[in-house]
Short mmCIF file of C-alpha atoms in Angstrom, two decimals:
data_model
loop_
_atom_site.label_atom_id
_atom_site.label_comp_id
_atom_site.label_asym_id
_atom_site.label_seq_id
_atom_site.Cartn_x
_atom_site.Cartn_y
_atom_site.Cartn_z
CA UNK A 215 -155.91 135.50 -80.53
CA UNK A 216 -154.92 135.17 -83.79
CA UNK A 217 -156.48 136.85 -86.94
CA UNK A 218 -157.37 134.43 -89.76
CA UNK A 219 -157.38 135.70 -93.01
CA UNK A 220 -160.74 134.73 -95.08
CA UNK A 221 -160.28 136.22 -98.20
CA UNK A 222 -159.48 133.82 -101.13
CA UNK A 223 -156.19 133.44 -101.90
CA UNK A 224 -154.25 130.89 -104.78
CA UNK A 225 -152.05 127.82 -102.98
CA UNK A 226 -148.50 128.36 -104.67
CA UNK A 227 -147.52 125.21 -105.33
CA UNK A 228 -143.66 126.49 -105.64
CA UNK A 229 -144.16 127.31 -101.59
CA UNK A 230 -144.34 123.72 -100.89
CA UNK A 231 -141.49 121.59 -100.53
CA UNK A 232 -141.36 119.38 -103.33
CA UNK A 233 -139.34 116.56 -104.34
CA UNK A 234 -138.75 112.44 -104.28
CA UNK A 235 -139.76 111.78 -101.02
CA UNK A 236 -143.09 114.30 -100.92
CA UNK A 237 -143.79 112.45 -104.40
CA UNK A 238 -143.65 109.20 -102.28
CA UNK A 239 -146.07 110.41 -99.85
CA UNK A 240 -148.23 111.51 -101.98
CA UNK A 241 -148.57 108.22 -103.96
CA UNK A 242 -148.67 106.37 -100.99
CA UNK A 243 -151.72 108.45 -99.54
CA UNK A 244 -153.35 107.57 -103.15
CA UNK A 245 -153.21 104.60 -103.43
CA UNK A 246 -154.35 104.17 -99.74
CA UNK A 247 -157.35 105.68 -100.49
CA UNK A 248 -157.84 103.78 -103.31
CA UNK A 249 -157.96 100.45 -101.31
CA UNK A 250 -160.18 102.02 -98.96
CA UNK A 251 -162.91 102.80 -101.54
CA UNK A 252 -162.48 99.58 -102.46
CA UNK A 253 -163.25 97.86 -99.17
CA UNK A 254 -165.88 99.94 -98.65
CA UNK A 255 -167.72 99.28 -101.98
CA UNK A 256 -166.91 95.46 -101.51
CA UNK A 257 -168.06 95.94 -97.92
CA UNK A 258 -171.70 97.54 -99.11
CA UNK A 259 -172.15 95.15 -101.61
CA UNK A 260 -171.44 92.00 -99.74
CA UNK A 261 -173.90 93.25 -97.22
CA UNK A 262 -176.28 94.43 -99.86
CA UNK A 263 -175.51 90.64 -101.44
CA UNK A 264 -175.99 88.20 -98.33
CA UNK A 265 -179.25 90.50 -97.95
CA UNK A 266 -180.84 89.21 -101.08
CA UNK A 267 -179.20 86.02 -100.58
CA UNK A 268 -181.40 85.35 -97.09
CA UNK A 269 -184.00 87.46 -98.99
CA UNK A 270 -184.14 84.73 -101.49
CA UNK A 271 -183.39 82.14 -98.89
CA UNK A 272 -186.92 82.95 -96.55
CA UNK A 273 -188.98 83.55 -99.61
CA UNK A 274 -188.08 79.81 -101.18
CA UNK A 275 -188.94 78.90 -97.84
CA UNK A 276 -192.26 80.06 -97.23
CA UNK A 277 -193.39 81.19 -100.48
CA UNK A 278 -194.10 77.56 -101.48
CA UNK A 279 -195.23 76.04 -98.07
CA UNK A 280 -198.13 79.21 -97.45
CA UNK A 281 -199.22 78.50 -100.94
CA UNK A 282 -199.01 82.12 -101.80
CA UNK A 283 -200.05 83.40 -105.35
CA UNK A 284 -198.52 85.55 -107.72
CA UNK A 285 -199.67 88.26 -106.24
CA UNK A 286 -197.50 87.98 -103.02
CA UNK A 287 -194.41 89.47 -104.63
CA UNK A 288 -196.89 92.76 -105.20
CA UNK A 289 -197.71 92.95 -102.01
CA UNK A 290 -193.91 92.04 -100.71
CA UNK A 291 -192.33 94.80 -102.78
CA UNK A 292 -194.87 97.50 -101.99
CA UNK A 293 -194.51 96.76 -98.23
CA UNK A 294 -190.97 97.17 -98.68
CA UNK A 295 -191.23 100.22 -100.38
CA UNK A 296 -193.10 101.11 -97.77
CA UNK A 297 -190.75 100.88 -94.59
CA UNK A 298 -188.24 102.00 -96.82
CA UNK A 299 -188.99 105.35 -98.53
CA UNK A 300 -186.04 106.55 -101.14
CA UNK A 301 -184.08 102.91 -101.23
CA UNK A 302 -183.94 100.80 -104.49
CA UNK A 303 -183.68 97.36 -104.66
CA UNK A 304 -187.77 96.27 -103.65
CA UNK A 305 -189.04 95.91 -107.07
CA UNK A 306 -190.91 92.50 -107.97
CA UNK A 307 -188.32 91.66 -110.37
CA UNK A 308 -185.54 92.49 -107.96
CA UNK A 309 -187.38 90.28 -105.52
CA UNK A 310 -188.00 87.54 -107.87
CA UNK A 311 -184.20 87.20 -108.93
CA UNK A 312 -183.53 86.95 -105.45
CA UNK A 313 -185.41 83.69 -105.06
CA UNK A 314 -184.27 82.29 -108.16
CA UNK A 315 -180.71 83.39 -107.79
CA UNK A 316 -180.50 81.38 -103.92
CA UNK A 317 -182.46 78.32 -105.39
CA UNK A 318 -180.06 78.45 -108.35
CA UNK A 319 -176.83 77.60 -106.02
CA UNK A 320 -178.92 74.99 -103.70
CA UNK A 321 -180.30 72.70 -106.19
CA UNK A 322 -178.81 69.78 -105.09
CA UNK A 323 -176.27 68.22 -102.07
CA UNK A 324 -173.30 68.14 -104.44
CA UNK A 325 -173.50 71.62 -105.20
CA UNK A 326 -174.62 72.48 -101.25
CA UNK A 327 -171.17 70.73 -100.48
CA UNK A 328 -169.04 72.91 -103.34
CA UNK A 329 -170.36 76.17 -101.59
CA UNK A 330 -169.76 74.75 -98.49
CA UNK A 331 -173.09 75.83 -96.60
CA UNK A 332 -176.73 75.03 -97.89
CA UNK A 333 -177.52 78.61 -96.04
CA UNK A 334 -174.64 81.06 -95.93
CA UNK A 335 -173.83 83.03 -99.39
CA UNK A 336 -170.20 82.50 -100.59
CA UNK A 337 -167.55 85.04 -99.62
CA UNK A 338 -166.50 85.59 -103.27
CA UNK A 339 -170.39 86.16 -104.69
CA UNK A 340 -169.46 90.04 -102.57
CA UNK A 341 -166.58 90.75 -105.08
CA UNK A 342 -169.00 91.40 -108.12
CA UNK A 343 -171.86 93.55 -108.32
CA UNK A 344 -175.26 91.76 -108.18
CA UNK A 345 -175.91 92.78 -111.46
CA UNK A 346 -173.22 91.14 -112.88
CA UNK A 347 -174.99 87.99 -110.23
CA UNK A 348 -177.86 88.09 -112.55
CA UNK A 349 -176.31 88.35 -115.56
CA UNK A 350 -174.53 84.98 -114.55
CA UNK A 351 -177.29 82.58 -113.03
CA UNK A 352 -179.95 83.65 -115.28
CA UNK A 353 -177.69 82.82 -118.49
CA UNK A 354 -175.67 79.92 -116.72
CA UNK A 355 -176.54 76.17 -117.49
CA UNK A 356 -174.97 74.71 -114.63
CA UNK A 357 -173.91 76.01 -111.23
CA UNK A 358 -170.25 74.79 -112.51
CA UNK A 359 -170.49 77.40 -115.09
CA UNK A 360 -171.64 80.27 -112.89
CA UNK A 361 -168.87 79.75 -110.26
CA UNK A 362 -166.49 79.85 -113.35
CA UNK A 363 -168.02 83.09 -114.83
CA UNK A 364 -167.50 84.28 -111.11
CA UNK A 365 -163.73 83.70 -110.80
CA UNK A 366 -163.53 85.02 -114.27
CA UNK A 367 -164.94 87.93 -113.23
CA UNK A 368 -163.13 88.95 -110.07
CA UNK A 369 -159.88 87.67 -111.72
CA UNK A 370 -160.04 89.92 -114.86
CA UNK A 371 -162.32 92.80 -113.20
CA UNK A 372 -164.87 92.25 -115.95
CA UNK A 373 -167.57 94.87 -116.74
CA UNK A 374 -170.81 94.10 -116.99
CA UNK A 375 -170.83 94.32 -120.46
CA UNK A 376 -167.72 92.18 -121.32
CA UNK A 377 -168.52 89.48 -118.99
CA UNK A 378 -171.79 89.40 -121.42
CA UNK A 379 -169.82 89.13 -123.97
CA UNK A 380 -167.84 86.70 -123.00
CA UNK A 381 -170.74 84.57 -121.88
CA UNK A 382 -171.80 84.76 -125.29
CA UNK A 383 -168.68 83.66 -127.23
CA UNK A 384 -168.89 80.56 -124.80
CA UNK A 385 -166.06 81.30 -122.91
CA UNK A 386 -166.78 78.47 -120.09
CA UNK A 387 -167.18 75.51 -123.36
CA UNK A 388 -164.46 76.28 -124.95
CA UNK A 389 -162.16 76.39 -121.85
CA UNK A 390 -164.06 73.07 -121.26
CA UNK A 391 -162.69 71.09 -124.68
CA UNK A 392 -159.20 71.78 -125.08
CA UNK A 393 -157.41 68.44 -123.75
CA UNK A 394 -154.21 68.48 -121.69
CA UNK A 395 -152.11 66.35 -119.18
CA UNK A 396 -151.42 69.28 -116.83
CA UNK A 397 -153.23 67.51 -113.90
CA UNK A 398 -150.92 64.94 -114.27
CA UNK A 399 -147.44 67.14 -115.59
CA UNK A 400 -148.22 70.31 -113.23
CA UNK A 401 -148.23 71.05 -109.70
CA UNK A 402 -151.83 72.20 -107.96
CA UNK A 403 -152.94 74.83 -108.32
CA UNK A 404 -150.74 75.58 -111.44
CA UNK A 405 -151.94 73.03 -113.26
CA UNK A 406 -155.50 74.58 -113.10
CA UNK A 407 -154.74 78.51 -113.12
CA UNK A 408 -153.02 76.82 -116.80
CA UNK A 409 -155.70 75.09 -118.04
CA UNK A 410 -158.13 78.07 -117.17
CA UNK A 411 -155.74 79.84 -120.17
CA UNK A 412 -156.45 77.45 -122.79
CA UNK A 413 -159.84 76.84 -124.81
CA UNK A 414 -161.76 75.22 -127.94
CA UNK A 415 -162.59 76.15 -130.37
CA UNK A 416 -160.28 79.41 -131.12
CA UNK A 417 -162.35 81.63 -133.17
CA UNK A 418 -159.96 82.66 -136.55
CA UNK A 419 -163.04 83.97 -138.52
CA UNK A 420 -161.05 87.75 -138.74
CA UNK A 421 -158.92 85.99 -141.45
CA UNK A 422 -160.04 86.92 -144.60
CA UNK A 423 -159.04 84.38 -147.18
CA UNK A 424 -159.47 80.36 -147.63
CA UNK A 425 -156.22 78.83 -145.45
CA UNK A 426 -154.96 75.59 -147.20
CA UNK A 427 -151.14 75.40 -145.34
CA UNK A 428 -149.71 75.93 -141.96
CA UNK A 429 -147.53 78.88 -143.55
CA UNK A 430 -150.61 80.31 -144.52
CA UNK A 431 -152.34 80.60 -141.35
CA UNK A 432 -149.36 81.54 -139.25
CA UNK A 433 -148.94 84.50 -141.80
CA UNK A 434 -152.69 85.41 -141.31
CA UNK A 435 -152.29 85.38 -137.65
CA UNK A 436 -148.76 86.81 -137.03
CA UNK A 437 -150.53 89.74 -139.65
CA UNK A 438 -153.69 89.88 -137.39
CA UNK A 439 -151.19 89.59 -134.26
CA UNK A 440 -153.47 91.76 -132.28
CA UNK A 441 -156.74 89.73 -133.13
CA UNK A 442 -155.04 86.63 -132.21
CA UNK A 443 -153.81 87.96 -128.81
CA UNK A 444 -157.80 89.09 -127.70
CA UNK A 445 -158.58 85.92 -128.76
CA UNK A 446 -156.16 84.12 -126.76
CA UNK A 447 -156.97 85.80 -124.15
CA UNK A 448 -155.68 87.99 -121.00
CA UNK A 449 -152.25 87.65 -120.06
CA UNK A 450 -150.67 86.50 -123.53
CA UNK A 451 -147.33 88.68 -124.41
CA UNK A 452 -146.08 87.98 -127.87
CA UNK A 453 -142.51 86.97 -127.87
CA UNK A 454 -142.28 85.95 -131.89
CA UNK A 455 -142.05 83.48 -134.92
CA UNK A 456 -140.20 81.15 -136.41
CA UNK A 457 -137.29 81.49 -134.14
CA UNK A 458 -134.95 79.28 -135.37
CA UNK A 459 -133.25 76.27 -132.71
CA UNK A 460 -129.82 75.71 -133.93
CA UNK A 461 -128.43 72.03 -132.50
CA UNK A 462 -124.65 71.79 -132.41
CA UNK A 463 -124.96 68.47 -134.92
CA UNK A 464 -126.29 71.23 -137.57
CA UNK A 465 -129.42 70.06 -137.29
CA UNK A 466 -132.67 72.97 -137.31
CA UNK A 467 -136.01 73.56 -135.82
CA UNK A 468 -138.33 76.34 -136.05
CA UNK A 469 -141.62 76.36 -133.49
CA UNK A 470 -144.24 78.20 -135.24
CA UNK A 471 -145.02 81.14 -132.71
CA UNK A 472 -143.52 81.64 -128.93
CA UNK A 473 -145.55 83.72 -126.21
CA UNK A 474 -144.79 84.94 -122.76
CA UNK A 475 -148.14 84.40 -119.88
CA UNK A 476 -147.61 87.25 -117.96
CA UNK A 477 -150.33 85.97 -115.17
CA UNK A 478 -149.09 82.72 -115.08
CA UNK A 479 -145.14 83.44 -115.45
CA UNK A 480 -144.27 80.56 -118.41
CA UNK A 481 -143.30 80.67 -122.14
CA UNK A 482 -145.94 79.04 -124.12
CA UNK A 483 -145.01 77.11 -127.50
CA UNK A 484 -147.86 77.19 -130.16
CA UNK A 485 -147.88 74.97 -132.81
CA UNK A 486 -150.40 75.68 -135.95
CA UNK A 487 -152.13 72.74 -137.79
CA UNK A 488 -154.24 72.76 -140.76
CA UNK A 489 -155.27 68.89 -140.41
CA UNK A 490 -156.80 67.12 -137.68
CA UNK A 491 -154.57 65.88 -135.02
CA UNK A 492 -152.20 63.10 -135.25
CA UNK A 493 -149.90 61.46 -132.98
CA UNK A 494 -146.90 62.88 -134.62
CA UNK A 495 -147.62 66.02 -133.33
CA UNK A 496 -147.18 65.91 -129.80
CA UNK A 497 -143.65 64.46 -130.14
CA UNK A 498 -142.63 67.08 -131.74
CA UNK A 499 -144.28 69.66 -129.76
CA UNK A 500 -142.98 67.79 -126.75
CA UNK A 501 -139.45 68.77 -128.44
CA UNK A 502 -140.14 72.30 -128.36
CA UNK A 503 -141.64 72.63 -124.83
CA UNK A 504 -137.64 71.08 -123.74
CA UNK A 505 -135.96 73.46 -126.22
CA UNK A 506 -137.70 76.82 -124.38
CA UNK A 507 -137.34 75.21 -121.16
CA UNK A 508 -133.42 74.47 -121.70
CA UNK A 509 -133.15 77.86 -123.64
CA UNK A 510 -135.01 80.38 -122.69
CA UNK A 511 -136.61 79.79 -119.20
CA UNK A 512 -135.09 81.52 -116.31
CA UNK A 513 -134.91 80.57 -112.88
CA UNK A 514 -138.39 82.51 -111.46
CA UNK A 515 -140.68 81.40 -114.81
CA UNK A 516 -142.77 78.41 -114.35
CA UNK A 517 -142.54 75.24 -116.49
CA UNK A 518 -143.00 76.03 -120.39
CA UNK A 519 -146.35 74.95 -121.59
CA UNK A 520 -147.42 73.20 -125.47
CA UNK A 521 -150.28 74.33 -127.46
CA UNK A 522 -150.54 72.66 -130.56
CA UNK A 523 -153.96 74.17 -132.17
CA UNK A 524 -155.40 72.04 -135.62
CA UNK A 525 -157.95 71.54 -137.24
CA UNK A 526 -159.78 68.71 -135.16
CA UNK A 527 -158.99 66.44 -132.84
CA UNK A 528 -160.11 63.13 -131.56
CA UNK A 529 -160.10 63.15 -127.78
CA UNK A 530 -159.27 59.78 -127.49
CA UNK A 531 -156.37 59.72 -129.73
CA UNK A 532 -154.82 63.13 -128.15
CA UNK A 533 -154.94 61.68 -124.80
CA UNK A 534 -153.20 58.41 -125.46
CA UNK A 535 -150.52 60.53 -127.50
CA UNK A 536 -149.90 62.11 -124.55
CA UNK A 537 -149.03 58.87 -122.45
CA UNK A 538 -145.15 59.28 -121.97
CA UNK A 539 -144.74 62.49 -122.77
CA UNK A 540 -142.52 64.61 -120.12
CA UNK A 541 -144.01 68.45 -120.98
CA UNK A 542 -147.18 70.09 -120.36
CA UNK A 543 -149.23 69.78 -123.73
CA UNK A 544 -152.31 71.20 -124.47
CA UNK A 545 -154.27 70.68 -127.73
CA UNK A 546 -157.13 72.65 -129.02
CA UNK A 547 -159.19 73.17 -132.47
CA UNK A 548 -159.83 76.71 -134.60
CA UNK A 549 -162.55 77.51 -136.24
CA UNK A 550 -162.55 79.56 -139.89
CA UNK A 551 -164.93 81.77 -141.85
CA UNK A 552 -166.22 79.73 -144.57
CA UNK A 553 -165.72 79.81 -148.05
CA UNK A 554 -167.89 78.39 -151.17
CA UNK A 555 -165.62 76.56 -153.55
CA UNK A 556 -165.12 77.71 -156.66
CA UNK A 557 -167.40 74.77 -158.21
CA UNK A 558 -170.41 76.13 -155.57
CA UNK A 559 -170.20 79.87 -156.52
CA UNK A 560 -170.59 78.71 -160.31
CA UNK A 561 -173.97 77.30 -159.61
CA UNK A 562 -175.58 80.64 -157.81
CA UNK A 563 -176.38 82.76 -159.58
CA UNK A 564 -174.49 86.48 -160.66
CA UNK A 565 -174.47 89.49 -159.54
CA UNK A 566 -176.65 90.90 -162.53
CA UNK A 567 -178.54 88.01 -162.05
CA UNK A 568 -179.99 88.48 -158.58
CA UNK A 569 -180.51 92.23 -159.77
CA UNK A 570 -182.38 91.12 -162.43
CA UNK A 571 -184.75 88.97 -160.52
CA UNK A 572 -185.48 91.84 -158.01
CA UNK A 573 -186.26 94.26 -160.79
CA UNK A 574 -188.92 91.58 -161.74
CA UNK A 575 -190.34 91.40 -158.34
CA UNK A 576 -190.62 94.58 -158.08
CA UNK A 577 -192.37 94.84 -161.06
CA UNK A 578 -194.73 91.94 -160.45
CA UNK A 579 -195.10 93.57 -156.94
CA UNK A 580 -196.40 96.80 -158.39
CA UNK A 581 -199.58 95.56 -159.72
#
């Protein structure tokens, strides 16, 4: 029988065979392992999900036919508790989101049909953790806005805390009021993983002066490049400015700023406007879209898309511009920080002024 040795001893790394194809192995084995923790978490929490969703499903049920007071969910939870010493998740608030969270998706028979079954929780809802479920349906205003803040979140992997943040800067209006003619210009489903790209308003309030021409802004923003990428959004890849189209008749046209999708796989042109939108505009941007697609698109990108991005916009008269027009075109508005006029500021009062009067309060205040 063989003696085994069970004093400590250091593993020489040196001793093991090394190399390209052990490197291999070992990143295969990783990443394995990887996956697997991630099928088992999604695993737990779908069953930990459809649990509260039938939880939630029972409770709506009976709560309201037996009449029961407030005090049933005291009595539910400490039950609960009960049978199940150590486990979390039997709280009365815990149990109360439940209910609200499965009457929340059945309030109607349009949205039983969009979730396909009145009684069975979605397979998605088990890709996000149920707090991130109440963080969605207790802040949503529509069940079309939760399911949105859902695919948001499994597509980007958003924490907890930026999907809170995003649900605070709006992030399903704005996607909702930038107008385009992808349905119509785009095949399904790329016409709707590109309109989930754009929004309206674009926040600009990080630049720091009063904007009166386009030059102007596209300094600001090619200057705050980084700013302007967050607030794009995921995915956008800065390709540049002002890169001049040279037509063999000598004629010459610069597009205000190019970017790359990376998600998506398609140049985007982005036109800046410091007036509201006019017809004008989409011809020209419709110009621009052909010039990238001729130019610069290779064979694997998707068709190049058109943001033109102004001041305001009439609905009405962006989507009749875009009758006859060949390229995808998106238009959207921006937003700036304001600034009082110079004719304002003289009327408030100065500096040593509002010093002044608080030296009187406090005077005044002293007595």
């Amino acid at each position: 029988m063989a003696k085994t040795n069970n004093k400590p001893t250091f593993v020489k790394r040196e001793t093991i065979i090394a190399g390209k194809v052990y490197a291999q192995l070992l990143n295969t084995l990783k990443e394995r392992f990887r996956r697997s923790q991630i099928k088992a978490a999604v695993k737990v929490n779908t069953s930990m999900l459809e649990y509260y969703w039938f939880l939630g499903r029972d409770i709506s049920r009976l709560h309201e036919a037996a009449k029961w007071g407030s005090a049933f969910f005291d009595c539910l939870s400490l039950d609960l508790k009960t049978a199940f010493p150590g486990q979390t998740g039997f709280s009365v608030t815990n149990i109360k989101y439940a209910k609200r969270w499965y009457e929340f998706y059945n309030q109607s028979d349009t949205i039983r049909q969009q979730l396909v079954d009145e009684f069975e929780m979605p397979a998605d809802f088990g890709m996000i953790p149920w707090g991130h479920h109440i963080e969605i349906f207790t802040r949503s205003k529509s069940v079309s806005e939760a399911l949105f803040y859902i695919e948001e979140t499994i597509r980007n992997s958003w924490s907890r805390a930026t999907l809170g943040a995003e649900i605070d800067d709006n992030l399903y209006g704005k996607q909702s009021h930038a107008i385009t003619n992808f349905d119509e210009k785009l095949p399904a489903p790329y016409s709707g993983l590109a309109k989930a790209i754009l929004k309206s308003p674009y926040n600009f309030r990080f630049i720091d002066r009063k904007i009166t021409t386009e030059r102007q802004l596209e300094d600001e923003l090619a200057s705050n490049i980084t700013r302007f990428l967050l607030e794009l959004g995921q995915g956008f890849a800065y390709v540049g400015r002002q890169i001049e189209l040279k037509m063999p008749g000598g004629q010459t046209f610069i597009p205000d700023m190019i970017f790359y999708h990376t998600r998506i796989k398609s140049y985007i042109v982005c036109e800046l406007k410091v007036v509201p939108f006019i017809p004008d505009f989409a011809g020209k941007l419709n110009f621009y879209v052909s010039a990238v697609d001729e130019l610069m698109k290779q064979s694997d990108d998707n068709p190049t898309i058109g943001l033109l991005i102004c001041k305001s916009k009439d609905d009405t008269v962006v989507e009749w511009s875009f009758r006859g027009m060949n390229q995808p075109l998106g238009v959207a508005e921006y937003q700036l920080k304001e600034f009082i006029s110079e004719k304002a500021a003289k009327l408030l009062p100065s500096e040593a002024e509002l010093q002044n009067i608080i030296d009187t309060y406090d005077e005044v205040s002293d007595y």
